[in-house]
Amino acid sequence: MSNNENNTVLVVEDEPKIRMGLRDFLEFHGFSVTEAVDGLEAERIVSESKFDMILLDLMLPKISGEQLCASWRKGGLTTPIIMLTAKGLEREKITGLNLGADDYITKPFSLEELLARINALLRRTSPARSVGSKFTFGQIEVDIAALKAVVSGKEVQVSTRQADIIQFFAANPNRVISRDELYQAVWKESMTDIETRTVDMHIAKLRGLIENDPAHPQMIKTVRGAGYVYQFQGC
Ligand code: CA
């Protein structure tokens, strides 16, 4: 398998056997692998380099995987994260996903299953790199530079803010985006409690423009208690 040759993965795992096993396996499948042995090292490496994927153990010395994930997402990091968890508790997994992880796998896991999940996640997130000025968003055609969208044959004008929101969702398909993350990405500042409402109002207005039935949105869906998701059913 050589189709993963350009993909870089950071493996954050303190257990040497698991870490080295992951490294060997992923390198065999064409990934370029960097290792971090504890939370502090992971934090430093991520501040210095970009990766296509992070595999993150939860129980780590110095800084826990949960803390790392939360602080990375708060800082605007969009790299796909798969949590490696020894805890089989449903509650822990949901916490991980709420902290911004994209997927999780419970130890002991099969390497083949992990590879399938990594590839699925890379497929889901790869449109992020190819979102240009003109693209298809759900059932509409968007021209970001011209601030225009074509909705069921009719051309509509979008604001720069709405264009930024569309672009951010288009770059992050099938991933639950918290209001906090969306606010940071679009407004470029940290969110306070008041701004939760701002985000919701912008989404509602945008749905009114681009959804066929804004009461039953097909493009930007609400995920109760978590945020929004752009459901992308492309290749
Ligand atoms: Ca561990």
mmCIF file of N, CA, C and O in Angstrom, residues 124-220:
data_model
loop_
_atom_site.group_PDB
_atom_site.id
_atom_site.type_symbol
_atom_site.label_atom_id
_atom_site.label_comp_id
_atom_site.label_asym_id
_atom_site.label_seq_id
_atom_site.Cartn_x
_atom_site.Cartn_y
_atom_site.Cartn_z
ATOM 1 N N ARG A 124 -12.768 11.470 4.858
ATOM 2 C CA ARG A 124 -13.774 12.449 5.287
ATOM 3 C C ARG A 124 -13.194 13.853 5.377
ATOM 4 O O ARG A 124 -13.861 14.833 5.126
ATOM 5 N N THR A 125 -11.947 13.936 5.820
ATOM 6 C CA THR A 125 -11.367 15.248 6.087
ATOM 7 C C THR A 125 -10.548 15.796 4.930
ATOM 8 O O THR A 125 -10.210 16.963 4.934
ATOM 9 N N SER A 126 -10.249 14.952 3.921
ATOM 10 C CA SER A 126 -9.374 15.441 2.855
ATOM 11 C C SER A 126 -9.976 16.561 2.003
ATOM 12 O O SER A 126 -9.231 17.354 1.474
ATOM 13 N N PRO A 127 -11.336 16.665 1.869
ATOM 14 C CA PRO A 127 -11.821 17.816 1.102
ATOM 15 C C PRO A 127 -11.350 19.146 1.689
ATOM 16 O O PRO A 127 -11.336 20.150 0.996
ATOM 17 N N ALA A 128 -10.935 19.123 2.949
ATOM 18 C CA ALA A 128 -10.434 20.332 3.602
ATOM 19 C C ALA A 128 -9.317 20.978 2.787
ATOM 20 O O ALA A 128 -9.213 22.189 2.740
ATOM 21 N N ARG A 129 -8.521 20.138 2.170
ATOM 22 C CA ARG A 129 -7.373 20.680 1.450
ATOM 23 C C ARG A 129 -7.753 21.170 0.072
ATOM 24 O O ARG A 129 -7.017 21.902 -0.550
ATOM 25 N N SER A 130 -8.898 20.713 -0.427
ATOM 26 C CA SER A 130 -9.213 21.054 -1.810
ATOM 27 C C SER A 130 -10.352 22.079 -1.929
ATOM 28 O O SER A 130 -10.815 22.351 -3.010
ATOM 29 N N VAL A 131 -10.799 22.606 -0.809
ATOM 30 C CA VAL A 131 -11.859 23.608 -0.877
ATOM 31 C C VAL A 131 -11.271 24.912 -1.418
ATOM 32 O O VAL A 131 -10.469 25.560 -0.779
ATOM 33 N N GLY A 132 -11.650 25.253 -2.623
ATOM 34 C CA GLY A 132 -11.181 26.491 -3.223
ATOM 35 C C GLY A 132 -12.248 27.550 -3.096
ATOM 36 O O GLY A 132 -13.035 27.533 -2.166
ATOM 37 N N SER A 133 -12.313 28.448 -4.059
ATOM 38 C CA SER A 133 -13.310 29.508 -4.004
ATOM 39 C C SER A 133 -14.674 29.011 -4.471
ATOM 40 O O SER A 133 -15.709 29.383 -3.932
ATOM 41 N N LYS A 134 -14.676 28.135 -5.500
ATOM 42 C CA LYS A 134 -15.953 27.621 -6.014
ATOM 43 C C LYS A 134 -16.077 26.144 -5.666
ATOM 44 O O LYS A 134 -15.180 25.359 -5.975
ATOM 45 N N PHE A 135 -17.162 25.782 -5.025
ATOM 46 C CA PHE A 135 -17.369 24.375 -4.707
ATOM 47 C C PHE A 135 -18.852 24.101 -4.470
ATOM 48 O O PHE A 135 -19.674 25.018 -4.397
ATOM 49 N N THR A 136 -19.156 22.809 -4.377
ATOM 50 C CA THR A 136 -20.532 22.415 -4.112
ATOM 51 C C THR A 136 -20.684 22.185 -2.620
ATOM 52 O O THR A 136 -19.862 21.513 -2.004
ATOM 53 N N PHE A 137 -21.708 22.793 -2.047
ATOM 54 C CA PHE A 137 -21.958 22.636 -0.622
ATOM 55 C C PHE A 137 -23.363 22.055 -0.483
ATOM 56 O O PHE A 137 -24.348 22.755 -0.719
ATOM 57 N N GLY A 138 -23.433 20.766 -0.133
ATOM 58 C CA GLY A 138 -24.738 20.120 -0.111
ATOM 59 C C GLY A 138 -25.344 20.184 -1.501
ATOM 60 O O GLY A 138 -24.728 19.729 -2.464
ATOM 61 N N GLN A 139 -26.523 20.805 -1.622
ATOM 62 C CA GLN A 139 -27.168 20.887 -2.936
ATOM 63 C C GLN A 139 -26.931 22.245 -3.601
ATOM 64 O O GLN A 139 -27.544 22.556 -4.607
ATOM 65 N N ILE A 140 -26.084 23.065 -3.012
ATOM 66 C CA ILE A 140 -25.900 24.388 -3.613
ATOM 67 C C ILE A 140 -24.493 24.576 -4.174
ATOM 68 O O ILE A 140 -23.540 23.925 -3.739
ATOM 69 N N GLU A 141 -24.413 25.481 -5.153
ATOM 70 C CA GLU A 141 -23.114 25.842 -5.713
ATOM 71 C C GLU A 141 -22.686 27.147 -5.048
ATOM 72 O O GLU A 141 -23.479 28.082 -4.957
ATOM 73 N N VAL A 142 -21.433 27.190 -4.589
ATOM 74 C CA VAL A 142 -20.975 28.379 -3.884
ATOM 75 C C VAL A 142 -19.786 28.990 -4.609
ATOM 76 O O VAL A 142 -18.913 28.280 -5.099
ATOM 77 N N ASP A 143 -19.787 30.305 -4.702
ATOM 78 C CA ASP A 143 -18.611 31.018 -5.176
ATOM 79 C C ASP A 143 -18.220 31.992 -4.062
ATOM 80 O O ASP A 143 -18.787 33.075 -3.930
ATOM 81 N N ILE A 144 -17.262 31.544 -3.255
ATOM 82 C CA ILE A 144 -16.892 32.291 -2.055
ATOM 83 C C ILE A 144 -16.342 33.674 -2.406
ATOM 84 O O ILE A 144 -16.709 34.677 -1.795
ATOM 85 N N ALA A 145 -15.472 33.721 -3.425
ATOM 86 C CA ALA A 145 -14.841 35.000 -3.771
ATOM 87 C C ALA A 145 -15.885 36.028 -4.202
ATOM 88 O O ALA A 145 -15.781 37.211 -3.879
ATOM 89 N N ALA A 146 -16.929 35.555 -4.916
ATOM 90 C CA ALA A 146 -17.967 36.461 -5.407
ATOM 91 C C ALA A 146 -19.097 36.637 -4.391
ATOM 92 O O ALA A 146 -20.030 37.404 -4.635
ATOM 93 N N LEU A 147 -19.006 35.927 -3.261
ATOM 94 C CA LEU A 147 -20.055 35.942 -2.224
ATOM 95 C C LEU A 147 -21.419 35.586 -2.815
ATOM 96 O O LEU A 147 -22.435 36.237 -2.540
ATOM 97 N N LYS A 148 -21.417 34.534 -3.650
ATOM 98 C CA LYS A 148 -22.660 34.115 -4.287
ATOM 99 C C LYS A 148 -22.899 32.631 -4.086
ATOM 100 O O LYS A 148 -21.950 31.859 -3.981
ATOM 101 N N ALA A 149 -24.171 32.273 -4.057
ATOM 102 C CA ALA A 149 -24.533 30.865 -4.012
ATOM 103 C C ALA A 149 -25.702 30.655 -4.953
ATOM 104 O O ALA A 149 -26.518 31.558 -5.145
ATOM 105 N N VAL A 150 -25.743 29.471 -5.570
ATOM 106 C CA VAL A 150 -26.884 29.155 -6.422
ATOM 107 C C VAL A 150 -27.716 28.100 -5.701
ATOM 108 O O VAL A 150 -27.266 26.984 -5.470
ATOM 109 N N VAL A 151 -28.907 28.523 -5.263
ATOM 110 C CA VAL A 151 -29.793 27.643 -4.505
ATOM 111 C C VAL A 151 -31.002 27.308 -5.361
ATOM 112 O O VAL A 151 -31.747 28.202 -5.743
ATOM 113 N N SER A 152 -31.197 26.062 -5.640
ATOM 114 C CA SER A 152 -32.211 25.546 -6.587
ATOM 115 C C SER A 152 -32.417 26.487 -7.777
ATOM 116 O O SER A 152 -33.509 26.970 -8.045
ATOM 117 N N GLY A 153 -31.319 26.749 -8.464
ATOM 118 C CA GLY A 153 -31.367 27.523 -9.706
ATOM 119 C C GLY A 153 -31.356 29.036 -9.535
ATOM 120 O O GLY A 153 -31.159 29.773 -10.488
ATOM 121 N N LYS A 154 -31.561 29.478 -8.293
ATOM 122 C CA LYS A 154 -31.606 30.934 -8.066
ATOM 123 C C LYS A 154 -30.305 31.413 -7.412
ATOM 124 O O LYS A 154 -29.790 30.788 -6.487
ATOM 125 N N GLU A 155 -29.824 32.559 -7.881
ATOM 126 C CA GLU A 155 -28.596 33.086 -7.301
ATOM 127 C C GLU A 155 -28.919 33.920 -6.060
ATOM 128 O O GLU A 155 -29.798 34.771 -6.092
ATOM 129 N N VAL A 156 -28.223 33.645 -4.965
ATOM 130 C CA VAL A 156 -28.414 34.458 -3.761
ATOM 131 C C VAL A 156 -27.076 35.035 -3.314
ATOM 132 O O VAL A 156 -26.022 34.462 -3.563
ATOM 133 N N GLN A 157 -27.162 36.182 -2.662
ATOM 134 C CA GLN A 157 -25.970 36.844 -2.157
ATOM 135 C C GLN A 157 -25.718 36.370 -0.717
ATOM 136 O O GLN A 157 -26.667 36.254 0.056
ATOM 137 N N VAL A 158 -24.479 36.062 -0.376
ATOM 138 C CA VAL A 158 -24.171 35.729 1.018
ATOM 139 C C VAL A 158 -23.219 36.780 1.584
ATOM 140 O O VAL A 158 -22.465 37.406 0.835
ATOM 141 N N SER A 159 -23.292 36.975 2.886
ATOM 142 C CA SER A 159 -22.384 37.934 3.521
ATOM 143 C C SER A 159 -20.995 37.290 3.673
ATOM 144 O O SER A 159 -20.854 36.068 3.540
ATOM 145 N N THR A 160 -19.997 38.085 3.958
ATOM 146 C CA THR A 160 -18.659 37.513 4.169
ATOM 147 C C THR A 160 -18.676 36.533 5.340
ATOM 148 O O THR A 160 -18.031 35.497 5.307
ATOM 149 N N ARG A 161 -19.438 36.878 6.376
ATOM 150 C CA ARG A 161 -19.533 35.999 7.544
ATOM 151 C C ARG A 161 -20.154 34.661 7.155
ATOM 152 O O ARG A 161 -19.675 33.600 7.533
ATOM 153 N N GLN A 162 -21.235 34.737 6.370
ATOM 154 C CA GLN A 162 -21.888 33.503 5.929
ATOM 155 C C GLN A 162 -20.951 32.691 5.028
ATOM 156 O O GLN A 162 -20.904 31.468 5.122
ATOM 157 N N ALA A 163 -20.201 33.384 4.194
ATOM 158 C CA ALA A 163 -19.238 32.698 3.327
ATOM 159 C C ALA A 163 -18.177 31.992 4.170
ATOM 160 O O ALA A 163 -17.799 30.854 3.883
ATOM 161 N N ASP A 164 -17.719 32.673 5.211
ATOM 162 C CA ASP A 164 -16.714 32.065 6.100
ATOM 163 C C ASP A 164 -17.274 30.821 6.784
ATOM 164 O O ASP A 164 -16.576 29.820 6.952
ATOM 165 N N ILE A 165 -18.533 30.906 7.194
ATOM 166 C CA ILE A 165 -19.165 29.762 7.873
ATOM 167 C C ILE A 165 -19.283 28.580 6.902
ATOM 168 O O ILE A 165 -18.914 27.452 7.231
ATOM 169 N N ILE A 166 -19.760 28.870 5.682
ATOM 170 C CA ILE A 166 -19.885 27.806 4.675
ATOM 171 C C ILE A 166 -18.524 27.174 4.407
ATOM 172 O O ILE A 166 -18.378 25.962 4.382
ATOM 173 N N GLN A 167 -17.538 28.016 4.244
ATOM 174 C CA GLN A 167 -16.198 27.520 3.930
ATOM 175 C C GLN A 167 -15.652 26.634 5.052
ATOM 176 O O GLN A 167 -15.047 25.602 4.796
ATOM 177 N N PHE A 168 -15.910 27.050 6.284
ATOM 178 C CA PHE A 168 -15.416 26.259 7.416
ATOM 179 C C PHE A 168 -16.109 24.898 7.478
ATOM 180 O O PHE A 168 -15.465 23.867 7.666
ATOM 181 N N PHE A 169 -17.423 24.881 7.277
ATOM 182 C CA PHE A 169 -18.137 23.597 7.286
ATOM 183 C C PHE A 169 -17.689 22.722 6.115
ATOM 184 O O PHE A 169 -17.511 21.524 6.264
ATOM 185 N N ALA A 170 -17.514 23.338 4.958
ATOM 186 C CA ALA A 170 -17.104 22.578 3.774
ATOM 187 C C ALA A 170 -15.737 21.934 3.976
ATOM 188 O O ALA A 170 -15.471 20.845 3.480
ATOM 189 N N ALA A 171 -14.886 22.618 4.730
ATOM 190 C CA ALA A 171 -13.547 22.096 4.987
ATOM 191 C C ALA A 171 -13.543 21.048 6.098
ATOM 192 O O ALA A 171 -12.570 20.346 6.300
ATOM 193 N N ASN A 172 -14.656 20.950 6.825
ATOM 194 C CA ASN A 172 -14.732 20.002 7.938
ATOM 195 C C ASN A 172 -16.001 19.153 7.856
ATOM 196 O O ASN A 172 -16.844 19.186 8.738
ATOM 197 N N PRO A 173 -16.141 18.399 6.747
ATOM 198 C CA PRO A 173 -17.386 17.653 6.573
ATOM 199 C C PRO A 173 -17.523 16.510 7.578
ATOM 200 O O PRO A 173 -16.511 15.962 8.026
ATOM 201 N N ASN A 174 -18.750 16.201 7.914
ATOM 202 C CA ASN A 174 -19.056 15.039 8.756
ATOM 203 C C ASN A 174 -18.360 15.049 10.113
ATOM 204 O O ASN A 174 -18.087 13.997 10.680
ATOM 205 N N ARG A 175 -18.026 16.233 10.588
ATOM 206 C CA ARG A 175 -17.409 16.333 11.907
ATOM 207 C C ARG A 175 -18.274 17.282 12.733
ATOM 208 O O ARG A 175 -18.677 18.342 12.254
ATOM 209 N N VAL A 176 -18.543 16.882 13.975
ATOM 210 C CA VAL A 176 -19.346 17.749 14.831
ATOM 211 C C VAL A 176 -18.508 18.961 15.227
ATOM 212 O O VAL A 176 -17.414 18.833 15.764
ATOM 213 N N ILE A 177 -19.025 20.147 14.886
ATOM 214 C CA ILE A 177 -18.327 21.397 15.174
ATOM 215 C C ILE A 177 -19.053 22.067 16.344
ATOM 216 O O ILE A 177 -20.249 22.349 16.239
ATOM 217 N N SER A 178 -18.351 22.304 17.423
ATOM 218 C CA SER A 178 -18.992 22.991 18.544
ATOM 219 C C SER A 178 -19.139 24.472 18.192
ATOM 220 O O SER A 178 -18.435 24.999 17.322
ATOM 221 N N ARG A 179 -20.061 25.139 18.872
ATOM 222 C CA ARG A 179 -20.254 26.576 18.634
ATOM 223 C C ARG A 179 -18.951 27.326 18.909
ATOM 224 O O ARG A 179 -18.596 28.268 18.222
ATOM 225 N N ASP A 180 -18.270 26.862 19.948
ATOM 226 C CA ASP A 180 -17.004 27.446 20.356
ATOM 227 C C ASP A 180 -15.974 27.383 19.215
ATOM 228 O O ASP A 180 -15.323 28.373 18.884
ATOM 229 N N GLU A 181 -15.852 26.199 18.630
ATOM 230 C CA GLU A 181 -14.875 26.009 17.556
ATOM 231 C C GLU A 181 -15.242 26.852 16.331
ATOM 232 O O GLU A 181 -14.379 27.484 15.713
ATOM 233 N N LEU A 182 -16.536 26.869 16.022
ATOM 234 C CA LEU A 182 -16.999 27.646 14.871
ATOM 235 C C LEU A 182 -16.738 29.136 15.097
ATOM 236 O O LEU A 182 -16.259 29.841 14.214
ATOM 237 N N TYR A 183 -17.029 29.575 16.304
ATOM 238 C CA TYR A 183 -16.834 30.989 16.625
ATOM 239 C C TYR A 183 -15.363 31.381 16.473
ATOM 240 O O TYR A 183 -15.030 32.402 15.877
ATOM 241 N N GLN A 184 -14.486 30.521 17.015
ATOM 242 C CA GLN A 184 -13.054 30.810 16.915
ATOM 243 C C GLN A 184 -12.576 30.835 15.478
ATOM 244 O O GLN A 184 -11.752 31.653 15.096
ATOM 245 N N ALA A 185 -13.104 29.900 14.667
ATOM 246 C CA ALA A 185 -12.639 29.786 13.281
ATOM 247 C C ALA A 185 -13.140 30.957 12.434
ATOM 248 O O ALA A 185 -12.424 31.448 11.571
ATOM 249 N N VAL A 186 -14.371 31.399 12.675
ATOM 250 C CA VAL A 186 -14.979 32.403 11.806
ATOM 251 C C VAL A 186 -14.779 33.823 12.336
ATOM 252 O O VAL A 186 -14.436 34.735 11.602
ATOM 253 N N TRP A 187 -14.969 33.980 13.648
ATOM 254 C CA TRP A 187 -14.851 35.328 14.225
ATOM 255 C C TRP A 187 -13.419 35.623 14.695
ATOM 256 O O TRP A 187 -13.101 36.717 15.077
ATOM 257 N N LYS A 188 -12.602 34.578 14.695
ATOM 258 C CA LYS A 188 -11.181 34.692 15.060
ATOM 259 C C LYS A 188 -10.957 35.210 16.482
ATOM 260 O O LYS A 188 -10.018 35.941 16.747
ATOM 261 N N GLU A 189 -11.884 34.906 17.367
ATOM 262 C CA GLU A 189 -11.644 35.247 18.773
ATOM 263 C C GLU A 189 -12.352 34.232 19.675
ATOM 264 O O GLU A 189 -13.187 33.469 19.207
ATOM 265 N N SER A 190 -12.017 34.232 20.940
ATOM 266 C CA SER A 190 -12.626 33.278 21.853
ATOM 267 C C SER A 190 -14.075 33.656 22.125
ATOM 268 O O SER A 190 -14.440 34.826 22.109
ATOM 269 N N MET A 191 -14.859 32.634 22.385
ATOM 270 C CA MET A 191 -16.287 32.851 22.555
ATOM 271 C C MET A 191 -16.632 33.091 24.017
ATOM 272 O O MET A 191 -16.120 32.449 24.900
ATOM 273 N N THR A 192 -17.521 34.049 24.248
ATOM 274 C CA THR A 192 -18.084 34.215 25.585
ATOM 275 C C THR A 192 -19.501 33.652 25.547
ATOM 276 O O THR A 192 -19.984 33.285 24.484
ATOM 277 N N ASP A 193 -20.172 33.616 26.687
ATOM 278 C CA ASP A 193 -21.511 33.010 26.746
ATOM 279 C C ASP A 193 -22.511 33.668 25.790
ATOM 280 O O ASP A 193 -23.345 33.006 25.202
ATOM 281 N N ILE A 194 -22.384 34.988 25.655
ATOM 282 C CA ILE A 194 -23.337 35.727 24.811
ATOM 283 C C ILE A 194 -23.250 35.266 23.360
ATOM 284 O O ILE A 194 -24.236 35.209 22.654
ATOM 285 N N GLU A 195 -22.033 34.929 22.927
ATOM 286 C CA GLU A 195 -21.831 34.625 21.525
ATOM 287 C C GLU A 195 -22.426 33.293 21.081
ATOM 288 O O GLU A 195 -22.548 33.045 19.892
ATOM 289 N N THR A 196 -22.790 32.434 22.016
ATOM 290 C CA THR A 196 -23.476 31.190 21.663
ATOM 291 C C THR A 196 -24.699 31.532 20.821
ATOM 292 O O THR A 196 -24.972 30.939 19.793
ATOM 293 N N ARG A 197 -25.418 32.546 21.277
ATOM 294 C CA ARG A 197 -26.622 33.026 20.606
ATOM 295 C C ARG A 197 -26.277 33.611 19.222
ATOM 296 O O ARG A 197 -26.984 33.374 18.258
ATOM 297 N N THR A 198 -25.167 34.339 19.163
ATOM 298 C CA THR A 198 -24.707 34.911 17.885
ATOM 299 C C THR A 198 -24.507 33.811 16.852
ATOM 300 O O THR A 198 -24.955 33.929 15.718
ATOM 301 N N VAL A 199 -23.823 32.744 17.282
ATOM 302 C CA VAL A 199 -23.561 31.633 16.364
ATOM 303 C C VAL A 199 -24.880 31.037 15.894
ATOM 304 O O VAL A 199 -25.107 30.861 14.699
ATOM 305 N N ASP A 200 -25.784 30.761 16.823
ATOM 306 C CA ASP A 200 -27.081 30.157 16.471
ATOM 307 C C ASP A 200 -27.863 31.045 15.509
ATOM 308 O O ASP A 200 -28.503 30.561 14.577
ATOM 309 N N MET A 201 -27.811 32.361 15.749
ATOM 310 C CA MET A 201 -28.545 33.278 14.882
ATOM 311 C C MET A 201 -27.976 33.279 13.464
ATOM 312 O O MET A 201 -28.722 33.310 12.490
ATOM 313 N N HIS A 202 -26.655 33.246 13.371
ATOM 314 C CA HIS A 202 -26.031 33.203 12.051
ATOM 315 C C HIS A 202 -26.376 31.906 11.317
ATOM 316 O O HIS A 202 -26.608 31.916 10.111
ATOM 317 N N ILE A 203 -26.374 30.806 12.057
ATOM 318 C CA ILE A 203 -26.708 29.520 11.429
ATOM 319 C C ILE A 203 -28.159 29.544 10.944
ATOM 320 O O ILE A 203 -28.459 29.120 9.827
ATOM 321 N N ALA A 204 -29.051 30.086 11.783
ATOM 322 C CA ALA A 204 -30.471 30.139 11.417
ATOM 323 C C ALA A 204 -30.663 30.972 10.143
ATOM 324 O O ALA A 204 -31.403 30.590 9.234
ATOM 325 N N LYS A 205 -29.972 32.105 10.082
ATOM 326 C CA LYS A 205 -30.080 32.988 8.919
ATOM 327 C C LYS A 205 -29.527 32.315 7.659
ATOM 328 O O LYS A 205 -30.114 32.395 6.584
ATOM 329 N N LEU A 206 -28.404 31.627 7.845
ATOM 330 C CA LEU A 206 -27.777 30.934 6.726
ATOM 331 C C LEU A 206 -28.687 29.822 6.207
ATOM 332 O O LEU A 206 -28.850 29.636 4.997
ATOM 333 N N ARG A 207 -29.299 29.093 7.143
ATOM 334 C CA ARG A 207 -30.226 28.031 6.731
ATOM 335 C C ARG A 207 -31.388 28.605 5.929
ATOM 336 O O ARG A 207 -31.837 28.012 4.959
ATOM 337 N N GLY A 208 -31.866 29.774 6.362
ATOM 338 C CA GLY A 208 -32.960 30.433 5.647
ATOM 339 C C GLY A 208 -32.589 30.718 4.196
ATOM 340 O O GLY A 208 -33.421 30.700 3.304
ATOM 341 N N LEU A 209 -31.299 30.960 3.972
ATOM 342 C CA LEU A 209 -30.816 31.261 2.625
ATOM 343 C C LEU A 209 -30.602 30.014 1.773
ATOM 344 O O LEU A 209 -30.978 29.973 0.617
ATOM 345 N N ILE A 210 -29.972 29.001 2.387
ATOM 346 C CA ILE A 210 -29.465 27.892 1.561
ATOM 347 C C ILE A 210 -30.232 26.585 1.684
ATOM 348 O O ILE A 210 -30.072 25.712 0.841
ATOM 349 N N GLU A 211 -31.043 26.437 2.723
ATOM 350 C CA GLU A 211 -31.759 25.167 2.886
ATOM 351 C C GLU A 211 -33.117 25.240 2.180
ATOM 352 O O GLU A 211 -33.792 26.274 2.231
ATOM 353 N N ASN A 212 -33.529 24.154 1.571
ATOM 354 C CA ASN A 212 -34.857 24.096 0.951
ATOM 355 C C ASN A 212 -35.938 24.237 2.010
ATOM 356 O O ASN A 212 -36.930 24.907 1.816
ATOM 357 N N ASP A 213 -35.726 23.564 3.137
ATOM 358 C CA ASP A 213 -36.679 23.636 4.238
ATOM 359 C C ASP A 213 -35.878 23.925 5.515
ATOM 360 O O ASP A 213 -35.400 23.004 6.171
ATOM 361 N N PRO A 214 -35.723 25.225 5.833
ATOM 362 C CA PRO A 214 -34.865 25.607 6.966
ATOM 363 C C PRO A 214 -35.258 24.960 8.299
ATOM 364 O O PRO A 214 -34.426 24.810 9.186
ATOM 365 N N ALA A 215 -36.534 24.552 8.415
ATOM 366 C CA ALA A 215 -36.968 23.906 9.656
ATOM 367 C C ALA A 215 -36.436 22.471 9.739
ATOM 368 O O ALA A 215 -36.313 21.907 10.825
ATOM 369 N N HIS A 216 -36.136 21.905 8.574
ATOM 370 C CA HIS A 216 -35.563 20.558 8.538
ATOM 371 C C HIS A 216 -34.291 20.586 7.707
ATOM 372 O O HIS A 216 -34.257 20.068 6.583
ATOM 373 N N PRO A 217 -33.241 21.203 8.258
ATOM 374 C CA PRO A 217 -32.029 21.414 7.470
ATOM 375 C C PRO A 217 -31.378 20.111 7.004
ATOM 376 O O PRO A 217 -31.330 19.134 7.748
ATOM 377 N N GLN A 218 -30.923 20.124 5.763
ATOM 378 C CA GLN A 218 -30.248 18.951 5.203
ATOM 379 C C GLN A 218 -28.740 19.170 5.110
ATOM 380 O O GLN A 218 -27.993 18.214 4.971
ATOM 381 N N MET A 219 -28.305 20.410 5.165
ATOM 382 C CA MET A 219 -26.875 20.671 5.017
ATOM 383 C C MET A 219 -26.193 20.877 6.365
ATOM 384 O O MET A 219 -25.334 20.113 6.747
ATOM 385 N N ILE A 220 -26.599 21.905 7.077
ATOM 386 C CA ILE A 220 -26.007 22.136 8.396
ATOM 387 C C ILE A 220 -26.999 21.652 9.449
ATOM 388 O O ILE A 220 -28.017 22.285 9.701
#
